[in-house]
Tab-separated table of C-alpha atoms in Angstrom:
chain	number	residue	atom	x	y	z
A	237	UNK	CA	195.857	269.198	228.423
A	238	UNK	CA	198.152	270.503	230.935
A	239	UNK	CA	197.236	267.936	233.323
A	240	UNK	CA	198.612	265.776	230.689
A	241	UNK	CA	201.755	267.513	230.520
A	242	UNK	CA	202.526	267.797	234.032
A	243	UNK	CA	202.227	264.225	234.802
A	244	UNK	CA	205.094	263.648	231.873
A	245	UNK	CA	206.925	266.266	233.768
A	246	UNK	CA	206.574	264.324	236.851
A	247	UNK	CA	207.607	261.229	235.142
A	248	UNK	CA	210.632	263.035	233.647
A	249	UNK	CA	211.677	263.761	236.806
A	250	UNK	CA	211.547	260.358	238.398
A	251	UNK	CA	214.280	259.511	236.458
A	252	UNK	CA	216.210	262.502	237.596
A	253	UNK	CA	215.471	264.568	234.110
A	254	UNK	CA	214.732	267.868	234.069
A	255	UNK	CA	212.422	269.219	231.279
A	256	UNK	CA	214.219	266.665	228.774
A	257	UNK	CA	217.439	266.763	229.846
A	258	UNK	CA	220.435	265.721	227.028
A	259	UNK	CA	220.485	262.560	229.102
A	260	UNK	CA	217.163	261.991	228.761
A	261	UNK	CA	217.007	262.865	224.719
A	262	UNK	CA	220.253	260.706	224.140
A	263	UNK	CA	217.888	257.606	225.999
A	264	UNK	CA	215.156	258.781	223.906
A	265	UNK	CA	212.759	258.812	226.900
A	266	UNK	CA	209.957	261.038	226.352
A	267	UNK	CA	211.838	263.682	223.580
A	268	UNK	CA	208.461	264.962	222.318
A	269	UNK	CA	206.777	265.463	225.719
A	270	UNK	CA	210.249	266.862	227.045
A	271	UNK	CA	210.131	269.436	224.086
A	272	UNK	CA	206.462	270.229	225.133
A	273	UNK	CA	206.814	270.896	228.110
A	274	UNK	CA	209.791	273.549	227.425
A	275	UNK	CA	207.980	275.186	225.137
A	276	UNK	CA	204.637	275.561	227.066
A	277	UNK	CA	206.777	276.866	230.077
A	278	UNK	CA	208.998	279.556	228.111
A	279	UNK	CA	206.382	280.753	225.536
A	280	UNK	CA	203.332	282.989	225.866
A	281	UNK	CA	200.456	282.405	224.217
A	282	UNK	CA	200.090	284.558	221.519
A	283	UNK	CA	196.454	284.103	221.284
A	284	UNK	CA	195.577	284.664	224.626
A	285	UNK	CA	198.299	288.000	225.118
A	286	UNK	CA	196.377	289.299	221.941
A	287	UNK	CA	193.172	288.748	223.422
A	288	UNK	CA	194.136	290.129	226.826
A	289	UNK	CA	195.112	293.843	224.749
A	290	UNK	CA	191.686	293.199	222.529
A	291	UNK	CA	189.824	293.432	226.060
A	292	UNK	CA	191.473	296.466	227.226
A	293	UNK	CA	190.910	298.091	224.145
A	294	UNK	CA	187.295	297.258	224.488
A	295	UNK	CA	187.262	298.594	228.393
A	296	UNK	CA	189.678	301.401	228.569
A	297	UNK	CA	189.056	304.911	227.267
A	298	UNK	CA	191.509	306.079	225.361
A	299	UNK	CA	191.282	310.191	225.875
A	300	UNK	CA	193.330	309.215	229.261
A	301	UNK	CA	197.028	309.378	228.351
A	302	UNK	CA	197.827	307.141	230.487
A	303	UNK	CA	195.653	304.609	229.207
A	304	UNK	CA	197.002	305.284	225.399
A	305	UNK	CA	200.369	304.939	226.998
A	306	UNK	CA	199.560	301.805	228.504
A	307	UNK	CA	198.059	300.097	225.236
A	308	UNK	CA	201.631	300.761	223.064
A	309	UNK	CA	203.189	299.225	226.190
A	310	UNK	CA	201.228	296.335	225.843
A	311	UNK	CA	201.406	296.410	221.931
A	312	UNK	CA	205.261	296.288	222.212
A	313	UNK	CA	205.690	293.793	224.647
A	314	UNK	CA	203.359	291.290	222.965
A	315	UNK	CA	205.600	291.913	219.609
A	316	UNK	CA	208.773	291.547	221.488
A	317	UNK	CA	207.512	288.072	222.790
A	318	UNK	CA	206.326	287.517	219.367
A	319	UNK	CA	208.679	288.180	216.934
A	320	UNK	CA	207.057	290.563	215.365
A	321	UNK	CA	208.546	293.622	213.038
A	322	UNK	CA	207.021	296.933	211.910
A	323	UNK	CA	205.989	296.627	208.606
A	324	UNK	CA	205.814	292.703	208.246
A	325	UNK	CA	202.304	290.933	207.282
A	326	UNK	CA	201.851	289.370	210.706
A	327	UNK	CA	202.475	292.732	212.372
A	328	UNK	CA	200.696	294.908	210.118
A	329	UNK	CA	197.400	292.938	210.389
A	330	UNK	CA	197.250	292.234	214.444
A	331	UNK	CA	197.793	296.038	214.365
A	332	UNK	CA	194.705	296.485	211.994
A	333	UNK	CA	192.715	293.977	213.739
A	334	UNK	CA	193.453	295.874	217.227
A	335	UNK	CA	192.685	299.185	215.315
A	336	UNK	CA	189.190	297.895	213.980
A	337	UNK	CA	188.409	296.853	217.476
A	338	UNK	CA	189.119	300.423	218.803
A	339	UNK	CA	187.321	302.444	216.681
A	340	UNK	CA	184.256	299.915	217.032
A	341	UNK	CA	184.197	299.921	220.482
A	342	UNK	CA	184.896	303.844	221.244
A	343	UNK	CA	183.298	306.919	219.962
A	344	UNK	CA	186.524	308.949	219.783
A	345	UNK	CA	190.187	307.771	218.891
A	346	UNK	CA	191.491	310.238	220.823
A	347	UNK	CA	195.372	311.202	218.847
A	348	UNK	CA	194.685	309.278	216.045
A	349	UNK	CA	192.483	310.255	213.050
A	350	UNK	CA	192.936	307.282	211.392
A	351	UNK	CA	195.291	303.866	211.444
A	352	UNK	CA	198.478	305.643	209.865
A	353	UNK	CA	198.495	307.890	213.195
A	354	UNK	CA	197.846	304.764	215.038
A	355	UNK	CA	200.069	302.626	213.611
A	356	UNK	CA	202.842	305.487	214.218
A	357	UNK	CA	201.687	306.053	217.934
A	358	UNK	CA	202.150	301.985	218.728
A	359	UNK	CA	205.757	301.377	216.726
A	360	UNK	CA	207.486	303.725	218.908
A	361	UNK	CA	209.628	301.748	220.991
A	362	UNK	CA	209.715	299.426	218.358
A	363	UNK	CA	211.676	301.284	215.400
């Protein structure tokens, strides 16, 4: 699929467009592809960031500080790029999900006894 989008990109530029230019929106040359392409090159996927802290939760162990430390860091930057707000539906449950995954994959929690002291641990920076 990206293949796909870099050739548009190529194309866009033969005609001396960058990335869907106004120019090239007001011609009407390629306005979906042009839209694409922005949004695949200033977006992170939120799937794949998500998955990326669901691994380290799975390999890291969490009686390290550091490695607690490192886990909100990666919790608030993924909301940050997400839009995501404390206490909102979509934050609340990729919290839980990230919270079943830790206490599934390690045999202590380390500072939290349950997801309220989680929960209160990752919000932080983000409150």
């Amino acid at each position: 699929m990206l293949k796909k989008y870099d050739e548009l990109q190529k194309e866009l530029l033969s005609y001396g467009l960058t990335n869907g230019s106004a120019l090239g929106r007001h011609m009407g040359i390629m306005d979906d592809a042009a839209d694409a392409i922005e949004d695949l090159q200033t977006h992170i996927s939120r799937v794949a960031e998500f998955d990326f802290m669901l691994a380290y939760v799975q390999e890291s162990c969490f009686d390290e500080e550091i490695c607690r430390d490192w886990l909100r860091m990666l919790w608030t930057a993924y909301c940050l790029h997400h839009g995501l707000e404390v206490d909102t539906s979509d934050y609340d449950n990729d919290l839980l999900e990230l919270w079943n995954k830790l206490t599934e994959t390690s045999d202590e929690t380390s500072d939290w006894s349950d997801f309220s002291s989680f929960d209160h641990f990752m919000c932080t920076y983000l409150v």
